[in-house]
Amino acid sequence: MTRTVLESKSKTVVIGFDEPFCVIGERINPTGRKKLAAELEAGDFSTVEKDALEQVACGAMVLDVNAGVVYNSNPDPNLTEPPLMRQMIELVQGLVDVPLCIDSSVPGALEAGLAAAEGRPLLNSVTGEEERLEAILPLVKKYNVPVVAISNDDTGISEDPEVRFAVAKKIVERAADFGIPAHDIVVDPLVMPVGAMGSAGQQVFALVRKLREELGVNTTCGASNISFGLPHRHGINAAFLPMAIGAGMTSAIMNPVRPVEMEAIRAANFLMNHDPNGGEWIRFARVLEQVEAGTPFAEASKAVADASGGRGGRRRRRA
Amino acid sequence: MTRTVLESKSKTVVIGFDEPFCVIGERINPTGRKKLAAELEAGDFSTVEKDALEQVACGAMVLDVNAGVVYNSNPDPNLTEPPLMRQMIELVQGLVDVPLCIDSSVPGALEAGLAAAEGRPLLNSVTGEEERLEAILPLVKKYNVPVVAISNDDTGISEDPEVRFAVAKKIVERAADFGIPAHDIVVDPLVMPVGAMGSAGQQVFALVRKLREELGVNTTCGASNISFGLPHRHGINAAFLPMAIGAGMTSAIMNPVRPVEMEAIRAANFLMNHDPNGGEWIRFARVLEQVEAGTPFAEASKAVADASGGRGGRRRRRA
């Protein structure tokens, strides 16, 4: 049974075939967020703090941290990202107690994040590109952490799912050469926009099933890519996530502050028999009631969590 | 490729592995609707008319017609149902041009419906019960119509999905003895409430896949059963339907007047590559915009259909 174990200082999260779907919060990322990028360059971390607290309140089980700011004052990310990554990791893990996902294209920033992170973070990411394999897999081995493996290589992103599967397989094999087990590889099979490629959904569902059955790996994706460019994106996302979960997808990097998508995931967990007696669903239904009455999602989530002992119904019963 | 062909006087609907999910409107059914039952006994068909028009406006592709009224004046359904079924079928097919699903536990009512229906209706239903097989399969053969096969038998409804599969297989084999092909059997694997049985969702997904792969049959279900007794039922239904579609379910008997469930189905059709270029999704997004602005779903659906030529974008382009 494939289990990818992540840890914060005191909390363990398992990504696995028999576990509730793992929601990795994507918000702490300045890419495409000009305001956040400017704040970070100015040393203002207030948005990072807010994003950390809100995402965890809404149900993120892991937080992605990306420090990919291109500074106006210094455009070399190899110099600017590593110290910023360290600073952001320290800040976030001081605020919330969930495992982190260290996200960068700069190997030095990944290593700075690994050195700063408590517990067992997820590294994001390696690809099938030769240079990347050689730079990242030694870090994965050295720090004994799991890693996201994105199925593109030196030829780019293939539209052919068989090629993407082959790239994933190559990464798993190369990792094995370093002594890294398959259960520490979380493959991102790459989600194309269904508006541009009608087979995009079916490709992902088939790939996830095959990755699970043939390579025994957990999977993740940038879920909202599926609906890129379409009207009523949340409706597409909210069908895509249950379908992907039904096909065997075990995690996604996504925005957990959207109640529509989180509702779909919690319902899918219940339908996969990963919510014994529906306790989590019933608790979430109370959150939805407050949201329908006008309370913001993060606030409603926090209020319901506080009312059931501050940590959710299931944990409370265990205490 | 399994294709179950239904026809009204002038319209063909195909239930099939490569077709959009077939929504069978369940509303025209007095079971559990006391007001409708009383109306029918009094000869008032206004609710039937409204339900027929609304369901088709909202996207039902087939309408189920059930005449199961227990009259206060005459409690024998063998006497009361056949003429009422005939009357309701004639009324409905005079109002809307979609194939019908003739739904009764009374064989005489099924035959009355078959005699009255134009085109090629779906018969609902046969079970694995001996008496039922002997009564219904000759009708199916005589009228050359497809039939819903519910996977319970003389021992009742099994909680074991393997038993339900075996019952479905028996029905398919018995039908073959009558010369009825598997593509004219639409199996209902029976959906249990997930609140009572945590494995209910997974059972259905596994059964649908197996029924499709091993028996080559189309499938249907009473979709809303899955959420029986739970809060925020629509949220469970709206995750269940895409997951069932992803597993290979090809139709459901359900309430099409609920935008949440219809949104989930239309998104799932798109993700299954059964909505070329997303034309249907983009049209439906316009309906959702009007619903969000306060217009009732049926009215918004009709307005958007009228604006795109009265019959939906796709058909319009063909004309």
XYZ file of C-alpha atoms in Angstrom:
638
model
C 0.000 0.000 0.000
C 1.582 3.241 -1.174
C 1.944 5.810 1.591
C 3.847 9.070 1.213
C 4.521 10.387 4.708
C 4.833 14.147 5.272
C 5.521 15.752 8.625
C 5.560 19.147 10.246
C 7.110 19.615 13.667
C 4.289 17.710 15.298
C 1.770 16.655 12.653
C 1.842 13.759 10.176
C -0.053 13.752 6.889
C -0.144 10.635 4.739
C -0.831 10.813 1.012
C -2.134 7.376 0.121
C -4.591 5.185 -1.744
C -6.564 4.575 1.445
C -6.436 8.114 2.782
C -8.641 11.174 2.365
C -7.552 13.278 -0.600
C -4.593 15.495 0.334
C -5.251 19.180 -0.346
C -2.018 21.124 -0.825
C -2.717 24.856 -0.561
C -1.220 26.769 -3.487
C -1.729 30.369 -2.426
C 1.695 31.223 -0.984
C 3.216 31.859 -4.376
C 4.082 35.256 -5.882
C 3.936 33.917 -9.464
C 1.245 35.909 -11.208
C 0.492 37.861 -8.002
C 2.169 41.217 -8.578
C 0.972 42.698 -5.330
C 2.359 39.812 -3.285
C 5.647 39.963 -5.202
C 5.997 43.665 -4.415
C 5.178 43.061 -0.754
C 7.804 40.341 -0.487
C 10.461 42.540 -2.074
C 9.546 45.221 0.465
C 9.810 42.726 3.314
C 6.059 42.752 4.008
C 4.845 39.244 4.900
C 1.299 40.101 5.919
C -0.304 38.406 2.882
C 1.775 35.276 3.465
C 0.540 35.184 7.061
C -3.076 35.656 6.012
C -2.791 33.023 3.263
C -1.239 30.516 5.653
C -3.940 30.896 8.290
C -6.850 31.033 5.843
C -5.788 28.026 3.824
C -5.347 25.840 6.895
C -8.681 27.035 8.287
C -10.375 26.056 5.014
C -8.933 22.555 5.071
C -5.477 22.627 3.466
C -3.528 19.692 4.876
C -0.179 20.821 3.425
C 0.968 24.305 2.365
C 3.016 24.946 -0.750
C 5.590 27.714 -0.261
C 7.056 29.340 -3.360
C 9.486 32.256 -3.143
C 9.743 32.898 -6.879
C 9.956 36.676 -6.815
C 11.938 38.459 -9.487
C 13.264 41.420 -7.518
C 13.466 44.733 -9.307
C 16.587 45.475 -7.269
C 18.280 42.146 -8.071
C 17.001 40.010 -10.924
C 19.072 36.874 -10.167
C 16.776 34.317 -8.457
C 19.761 32.154 -7.551
C 20.755 34.916 -5.172
C 17.370 36.203 -4.030
C 15.237 33.077 -3.712
C 17.236 30.985 -1.215
C 17.189 33.512 1.656
C 13.559 34.470 0.939
C 12.520 30.798 0.899
C 14.188 30.245 4.286
C 12.469 33.299 5.707
C 9.025 32.309 4.372
C 9.337 28.710 5.589
C 10.294 29.888 9.085
C 7.422 32.331 9.128
C 4.802 29.835 7.931
C 5.829 27.005 10.216
C 5.748 29.429 13.126
C 2.106 30.201 12.331
C 0.559 26.884 11.353
C 1.318 23.287 12.117
C 0.928 21.513 8.768
C 3.663 19.932 6.651
C 5.078 22.173 3.924
C 5.719 21.702 0.231
C 8.907 23.517 -0.799
C 8.336 24.824 -4.291
C 11.014 26.316 -6.515
C 12.732 26.016 -9.855
C 15.948 27.152 -8.152
C 17.859 24.229 -6.581
C 19.508 26.568 -4.086
C 16.085 27.714 -2.867
C 14.952 24.103 -2.465
C 18.022 23.321 -0.378
C 17.548 26.469 1.717
C 13.935 25.405 2.292
C 14.958 21.859 3.200
C 17.462 23.175 5.718
C 14.848 25.450 7.295
C 11.822 23.140 7.316
C 10.948 21.108 10.389
C 9.697 17.557 9.976
C 9.472 15.927 6.545
C 8.422 18.381 3.834
C 7.474 17.565 0.254
C 9.918 18.842 -2.370
C 8.368 20.474 -5.454
C 9.700 19.425 -7.923
C 11.829 17.251 -10.125
C 11.086 16.722 -13.825
C 12.416 14.277 -16.397
C 14.939 16.876 -17.620
C 18.472 15.533 -17.230
C 19.881 18.602 -15.528
C 16.969 18.672 -13.115
C 17.240 14.963 -12.265
C 20.927 15.396 -11.482
C 20.331 18.492 -9.355
C 17.251 17.423 -7.401
C 17.448 13.667 -6.747
C 20.622 14.006 -4.625
C 18.781 16.566 -2.464
C 15.805 14.217 -2.127
C 18.148 11.447 -1.038
C 20.243 13.636 1.274
C 17.242 15.000 3.171
C 15.153 11.808 2.882
C 12.034 13.631 1.695
C 9.308 12.826 -0.833
C 9.277 14.715 -4.123
C 6.760 15.827 -6.746
C 7.745 14.460 -10.162
C 6.364 16.418 -13.106
C 6.086 14.384 -16.281
C 7.833 16.650 -18.751
C 11.419 16.261 -19.940
C 14.003 17.903 -22.174
C 11.609 17.637 -25.119
C 8.968 19.672 -23.232
C 5.417 18.648 -22.302
C 4.051 15.950 -24.567
C 0.394 15.983 -25.564
C 0.631 12.183 -25.756
C -0.226 10.627 -22.377
C 1.904 7.580 -23.168
C 4.951 9.824 -23.402
C 4.059 11.513 -20.106
C 3.726 8.073 -18.509
C 7.130 7.091 -19.893
C 8.693 10.252 -18.420
C 7.166 9.471 -15.010
C 8.501 5.939 -15.240
C 11.971 7.224 -16.094
C 11.943 9.516 -13.040
C 10.844 6.663 -10.760
C 13.640 4.476 -12.152
C 16.263 7.178 -11.822
C 15.109 7.840 -8.255
C 15.479 4.127 -7.520
C 19.106 4.378 -8.681
C 19.569 6.925 -5.889
C 17.852 4.612 -3.392
C 14.653 6.683 -3.357
C 11.562 4.431 -3.129
C 8.512 4.824 -5.425
C 6.315 5.675 -2.452
C 8.306 8.885 -2.034
C 7.554 10.009 -5.600
C 4.279 11.895 -6.123
C 3.729 12.104 -9.876
C 2.043 15.078 -11.512
C 0.801 13.668 -14.850
C 0.133 17.245 -16.068
C -3.398 18.458 -16.571
C -4.152 20.192 -19.878
C -7.077 22.617 -20.261
C -10.145 20.711 -21.464
C -11.207 23.819 -23.398
C -8.146 23.431 -25.615
C -7.939 19.631 -25.680
C -11.208 17.688 -25.392
C -9.440 14.530 -24.255
C -7.665 16.300 -21.362
C -9.925 14.892 -18.644
C -9.901 11.331 -19.938
C -6.110 11.499 -20.355
C -5.666 12.366 -16.686
C -8.089 9.717 -15.444
C -6.401 7.006 -17.523
C -2.907 8.170 -16.557
C -3.681 8.276 -12.842
C -5.046 4.737 -12.956
C -1.997 3.510 -14.851
C 0.519 5.344 -12.633
C -1.109 3.785 -9.607
C -1.427 0.269 -10.993
C 1.885 0.008 -12.836
C 4.238 2.254 -10.854
C 2.483 2.176 -7.465
C 2.918 5.921 -7.006
C 0.790 8.634 -5.500
C -0.313 11.442 -7.797
C -0.963 15.162 -7.685
C -1.871 17.915 -10.119
C -2.501 21.584 -10.568
C -6.232 20.945 -10.569
C -7.510 24.283 -11.806
C -5.573 23.971 -15.085
C -8.383 21.756 -16.357
C -10.801 24.693 -16.552
C -8.413 27.327 -17.897
C -10.167 29.859 -20.131
C -13.694 28.523 -19.530
C -16.730 30.206 -18.008
C -17.934 28.908 -14.627
C -14.549 27.335 -13.949
C -15.516 26.202 -10.460
C -18.201 23.956 -11.924
C -15.633 22.196 -14.112
C -13.157 21.924 -11.229
C -15.846 20.571 -8.900
C -16.616 17.716 -11.317
C -12.978 17.128 -12.264
C -11.764 16.613 -8.696
C -14.257 13.813 -7.794
C -13.629 12.133 -11.155
C -9.847 12.300 -10.602
C -10.288 10.981 -7.055
C -12.456 8.155 -8.372
C -9.696 7.312 -10.863
C -7.195 7.176 -7.987
C -5.658 10.660 -7.738
C -4.456 11.140 -4.159
C -3.602 14.860 -3.884
C -3.830 18.201 -5.658
C -2.078 21.540 -5.431
C -5.010 23.914 -5.399
C -6.774 26.860 -3.814
C -8.523 25.548 -0.669
C -10.251 28.875 -0.008
C -12.920 28.011 -2.622
C -15.881 26.264 -0.954
C -17.200 24.714 -4.195
C -14.037 22.700 -4.818
C -13.624 21.788 -1.141
C -17.237 20.578 -1.003
C -16.589 18.350 -4.027
C -13.489 16.883 -2.382
C -15.198 16.227 0.946
C -18.120 14.552 -0.802
C -15.691 12.466 -2.861
C -13.812 11.414 0.298
C -17.108 10.206 1.755
C -17.984 8.340 -1.453
C -14.541 6.691 -1.480
C -15.241 5.419 2.055
C -12.514 7.671 3.457
C -14.848 9.490 5.849
C -16.089 6.900 8.347
C -19.738 7.528 9.232
C -19.612 10.820 7.336
C -18.402 12.755 10.374
C -16.286 15.113 8.292
C -19.109 15.634 5.804
C -21.623 16.455 8.508
C -19.207 18.920 10.073
C -18.549 20.469 6.662
C -22.297 20.789 6.049
C -22.391 23.094 9.075
C -19.677 25.217 7.461
C -21.695 25.373 4.218
C -24.762 26.508 6.144
C -22.815 29.448 7.520
C -21.366 30.223 4.089
C -24.877 30.248 2.616
C -25.878 32.640 5.384
C -23.144 35.028 4.253
C -20.133 34.169 6.440
C -16.832 34.013 4.525
C -15.646 30.428 4.037
C -12.458 30.714 6.112
C -14.336 32.318 8.976
C -17.138 29.742 8.887
C -14.593 26.914 8.780
C -12.801 28.323 11.790
C -16.019 28.838 13.733
C -17.144 25.239 13.176
C -13.684 23.899 14.038
C -13.609 25.963 17.237
C -17.094 24.758 18.178
C -16.011 21.142 17.817
C -12.904 21.520 19.955
C -10.660 23.595 17.753
C -9.286 20.711 15.728
C -12.200 19.099 13.920
C -14.682 16.508 15.062
C -12.649 13.406 14.467
C -9.608 14.478 16.453
C -11.761 15.734 19.259
C -13.308 12.322 19.747
C -9.867 10.807 19.965
C -8.707 13.216 22.649
C -19.920 -0.360 -28.883
C -23.008 -0.639 -26.707
C -25.827 1.645 -27.849
C -29.333 1.548 -26.419
C -31.610 3.369 -28.859
C -34.725 5.146 -27.560
C -37.163 7.034 -29.742
C -40.097 9.377 -29.440
C -42.245 10.113 -32.458
C -39.488 12.143 -34.061
C -36.479 12.209 -31.727
C -33.779 9.589 -31.096
C -31.770 9.366 -27.877
C -28.877 6.940 -27.595
C -27.652 5.697 -24.232
C -24.075 4.639 -24.846
C -20.460 4.523 -23.746
C -19.562 7.280 -26.221
C -22.596 9.467 -25.640
C -23.385 12.308 -23.235
C -24.885 11.016 -19.984
C -28.591 10.308 -20.423
C -30.736 12.162 -17.879
C -34.090 10.433 -17.334
C -36.480 12.802 -15.556
C -38.087 11.134 -12.543
C -40.698 13.705 -11.538
C -43.824 12.258 -13.180
C -44.398 9.766 -10.422
C -47.075 9.948 -7.706
C -45.092 7.667 -5.357
C -44.476 9.710 -2.224
C -46.214 12.758 -3.756
C -49.612 12.785 -2.063
C -50.755 15.970 -3.732
C -49.997 14.613 -7.198
C -51.696 11.306 -6.347
C -54.849 13.118 -5.267
C -54.785 15.262 -8.407
C -54.494 12.207 -10.642
C -57.378 10.468 -8.882
C -59.419 13.641 -9.458
C -58.462 13.698 -13.144
C -56.299 16.806 -12.762
C -53.169 16.536 -14.923
C -51.835 20.044 -14.469
C -48.825 18.954 -12.373
C -47.963 16.259 -14.915
C -48.005 18.891 -17.642
C -45.837 21.256 -15.641
C -43.395 18.487 -14.708
C -43.102 17.359 -18.326
C -42.350 20.839 -19.666
C -40.027 21.850 -16.830
C -37.957 18.680 -16.891
C -37.390 18.869 -20.630
C -36.541 22.576 -20.377
C -33.945 21.756 -17.706
C -32.277 19.104 -19.830
C -34.080 15.780 -19.308
C -33.475 13.683 -22.421
C -36.051 11.020 -21.493
C -39.083 11.262 -19.186
C -40.065 8.521 -16.782
C -43.840 8.115 -16.470
C -45.190 6.274 -13.454
C -48.925 5.926 -12.819
C -48.627 4.188 -9.444
C -51.561 5.816 -7.702
C -53.418 3.849 -5.070
C -56.920 5.204 -5.583
C -59.041 5.707 -2.495
C -62.042 4.731 -4.577
C -60.466 1.560 -6.001
C -57.367 0.121 -4.356
C -56.554 -2.485 -7.061
C -53.674 -1.136 -9.172
C -54.190 -3.896 -11.758
C -57.425 -2.159 -12.623
C -56.548 1.481 -12.100
C -52.971 1.777 -13.374
C -53.302 0.572 -16.987
C -55.843 3.187 -18.126
C -54.102 5.945 -16.147
C -50.743 5.012 -17.675
C -52.212 5.193 -21.160
C -53.739 8.562 -20.426
C -50.525 9.986 -18.941
C -48.371 8.705 -21.803
C -50.684 10.245 -24.364
C -50.716 13.531 -22.491
C -46.934 13.713 -22.074
C -46.056 12.791 -25.642
C -48.525 15.380 -26.841
C -46.624 18.031 -24.888
C -42.946 17.162 -25.315
C -40.966 15.326 -27.916
C -38.573 13.159 -25.894
C -38.602 9.358 -25.575
C -40.466 8.006 -22.562
C -39.599 5.508 -19.857
C -42.679 3.477 -18.917
C -42.417 2.782 -15.217
C -44.654 0.394 -13.289
C -44.672 -2.659 -11.095
C -47.956 -3.667 -12.770
C -47.382 -5.646 -16.001
C -50.769 -4.555 -17.343
C -49.763 -0.904 -16.938
C -46.476 -1.538 -18.742
C -48.333 -3.122 -21.650
C -50.890 -0.301 -21.744
C -47.989 2.152 -21.844
C -46.236 0.210 -24.601
C -49.389 0.217 -26.679
C -49.841 3.966 -26.214
C -46.238 5.151 -26.617
C -44.940 6.369 -29.955
C -41.433 5.431 -31.048
C -39.244 3.178 -28.908
C -39.736 3.765 -25.170
C -37.639 2.318 -22.350
C -39.462 -0.194 -20.154
C -38.933 0.183 -16.371
C -38.392 -2.487 -15.158
C -37.568 -6.153 -14.942
C -35.793 -7.671 -11.920
C -34.196 -11.062 -11.309
C -37.394 -12.302 -9.653
C -38.717 -15.353 -11.516
C -42.266 -14.124 -11.782
C -41.102 -10.755 -13.033
C -38.738 -12.243 -15.628
C -41.574 -14.399 -16.997
C -44.005 -11.488 -17.102
C -41.772 -8.738 -18.496
C -39.290 -10.309 -20.923
C -42.043 -11.448 -23.337
C -43.303 -7.840 -23.410
C -39.793 -6.555 -24.099
C -39.482 -9.021 -26.968
C -42.956 -8.422 -28.344
C -42.575 -4.644 -28.497
C -38.831 -4.711 -29.299
C -37.956 -2.163 -26.633
C -35.036 -1.762 -24.227
C -35.575 -2.488 -20.542
C -34.182 -1.407 -17.179
C -32.940 -4.446 -15.237
C -32.788 -3.963 -11.489
C -30.340 -6.256 -9.763
C -32.491 -7.713 -7.026
C -34.144 -11.125 -7.122
C -36.443 -13.390 -5.097
C -34.020 -13.177 -2.165
C -34.334 -9.368 -2.095
C -31.596 -6.743 -2.475
C -28.192 -8.092 -1.570
C -25.671 -5.866 0.197
C -22.976 -7.907 -1.563
C -22.125 -6.304 -4.922
C -21.003 -9.682 -6.298
C -24.519 -11.018 -5.764
C -26.016 -7.962 -7.465
C -23.651 -8.517 -10.397
C -24.727 -12.164 -10.588
C -28.393 -11.137 -10.650
C -27.713 -8.697 -13.496
C -25.865 -11.413 -15.376
C -28.780 -13.795 -14.917
C -31.207 -11.227 -16.321
C -28.970 -10.608 -19.341
C -28.758 -14.365 -19.962
C -32.490 -14.898 -19.581
C -33.150 -11.992 -21.927
C -30.818 -13.617 -24.458
C -32.980 -16.741 -24.285
C -35.844 -14.548 -25.477
C -33.669 -13.113 -28.260
C -33.197 -9.775 -26.471
C -29.660 -8.419 -26.993
C -27.491 -7.122 -24.134
C -27.481 -3.641 -25.650
C -31.198 -3.430 -24.909
C -30.667 -4.102 -21.185
C -29.885 -1.077 -19.000
C -28.768 -2.423 -15.636
C -29.492 -0.609 -12.378
C -26.862 -1.975 -9.975
C -28.780 -0.444 -7.044
C -27.353 2.496 -5.137
C -27.329 2.218 -1.344
C -27.208 5.311 0.897
C -23.583 6.112 1.742
C -24.738 7.376 5.142
C -25.825 3.836 6.023
C -23.107 1.917 4.156
C -19.709 3.571 3.803
C -18.760 1.362 0.853
C -21.905 2.289 -1.123
C -20.121 4.650 -3.523
C -17.188 2.363 -4.214
C -19.584 -0.574 -4.733
C -21.405 1.286 -7.475
C -18.231 2.482 -9.197
C -16.766 -1.038 -9.217
C -20.060 -2.616 -10.334
C -20.571 -0.160 -13.184
C -17.067 -0.839 -14.487
C -17.600 -4.595 -14.268
C -21.072 -4.515 -15.845
C -19.656 -2.551 -18.717
C -16.512 -4.604 -19.223
C -17.940 -8.089 -18.638
C -21.572 -7.813 -19.769
C -21.254 -4.884 -22.212
C -24.405 -3.256 -20.864
C -25.445 0.304 -20.255
C -26.269 1.287 -16.685
C -28.633 3.541 -14.808
C -29.506 4.284 -11.182
C -31.700 6.215 -8.848
C -28.889 8.673 -8.235
C -30.259 10.544 -5.243
C -30.421 7.370 -3.140
C -26.717 7.801 -2.463
C -27.328 10.852 -0.250
C -30.449 9.635 1.562
C -30.652 10.996 5.104
C -27.619 13.297 4.833
C -27.327 17.069 5.139
C -26.464 19.021 1.972
C -27.590 16.129 -0.202
C -27.011 18.015 -3.433
C -23.318 18.254 -2.642
C -23.070 14.465 -2.317
C -25.129 13.925 -5.480
C -23.027 16.434 -7.408
C -19.839 14.497 -6.595
C -21.443 11.064 -7.008
C -22.705 11.686 -10.537
C -19.314 12.685 -12.045
C -17.620 9.799 -10.209
C -20.237 7.348 -11.538
C -19.866 8.807 -15.035
C -16.096 8.460 -14.782
C -16.590 4.818 -13.810
C -18.760 4.306 -16.908
C -22.362 4.903 -15.796
C -24.346 5.993 -18.837
C -27.693 7.207 -17.452
C -29.596 8.051 -14.270
C -33.207 8.399 -13.278
C -33.145 11.685 -11.400
C -34.607 15.121 -10.838
C -33.327 17.349 -13.664
C -34.858 20.485 -12.156
C -31.897 20.785 -9.741
C -29.174 22.985 -11.248
C -26.407 21.653 -8.979
C -26.743 18.084 -10.239
C -27.237 19.165 -13.855
C -24.132 21.343 -13.653
C -22.133 18.357 -12.388
C -23.392 16.190 -15.257
C -22.678 18.793 -17.927
C -19.171 19.320 -16.551
C -18.636 15.543 -16.476
C -19.815 15.221 -20.090
C -17.225 17.828 -21.075
C -14.491 16.034 -19.096
C -15.428 12.714 -20.748
C -14.922 14.399 -24.148
C -18.645 14.094 -24.889
C -19.122 17.827 -25.417
C -17.053 18.783 -28.480
C -15.438 22.208 -27.991
C -17.485 22.697 -24.836
C -20.416 24.191 -26.730
C -22.972 22.693 -24.361
C -20.982 23.798 -21.302
C -20.666 27.372 -22.541
C -24.397 27.483 -23.236
C -25.112 26.030 -19.781
C -22.841 28.645 -18.186
C -25.224 31.267 -19.557
C -28.097 29.450 -17.839
C -26.154 29.429 -14.561
C -25.525 33.166 -14.848
C -29.272 33.757 -15.023
C -29.899 31.351 -12.137
C -27.343 33.230 -10.037
C -29.177 36.448 -10.897
C -32.373 34.943 -9.476
C -34.165 33.419 -12.471
C -35.658 29.954 -11.783
C -33.618 27.189 -13.434
C -36.339 25.991 -15.829
C -37.066 29.533 -16.953
C -33.385 30.366 -17.440
C -32.860 27.132 -19.387
C -35.758 27.941 -21.651
C -34.600 31.522 -22.212
C -31.108 30.415 -23.241
C -32.497 27.657 -25.476
C -34.859 30.124 -27.159
C -32.021 32.611 -27.672
C -29.927 29.949 -29.416
C -32.657 28.882 -31.828
C -35.047 27.086 -29.522
C -33.210 23.778 -29.549
C -29.735 24.350 -28.181
C -26.555 25.467 -29.846
C -25.452 22.153 -31.256
C -28.654 21.338 -33.101
C -28.893 24.833 -34.397
C -25.528 24.554 -36.112
C -26.647 21.367 -37.803
C -29.775 22.955 -39.243
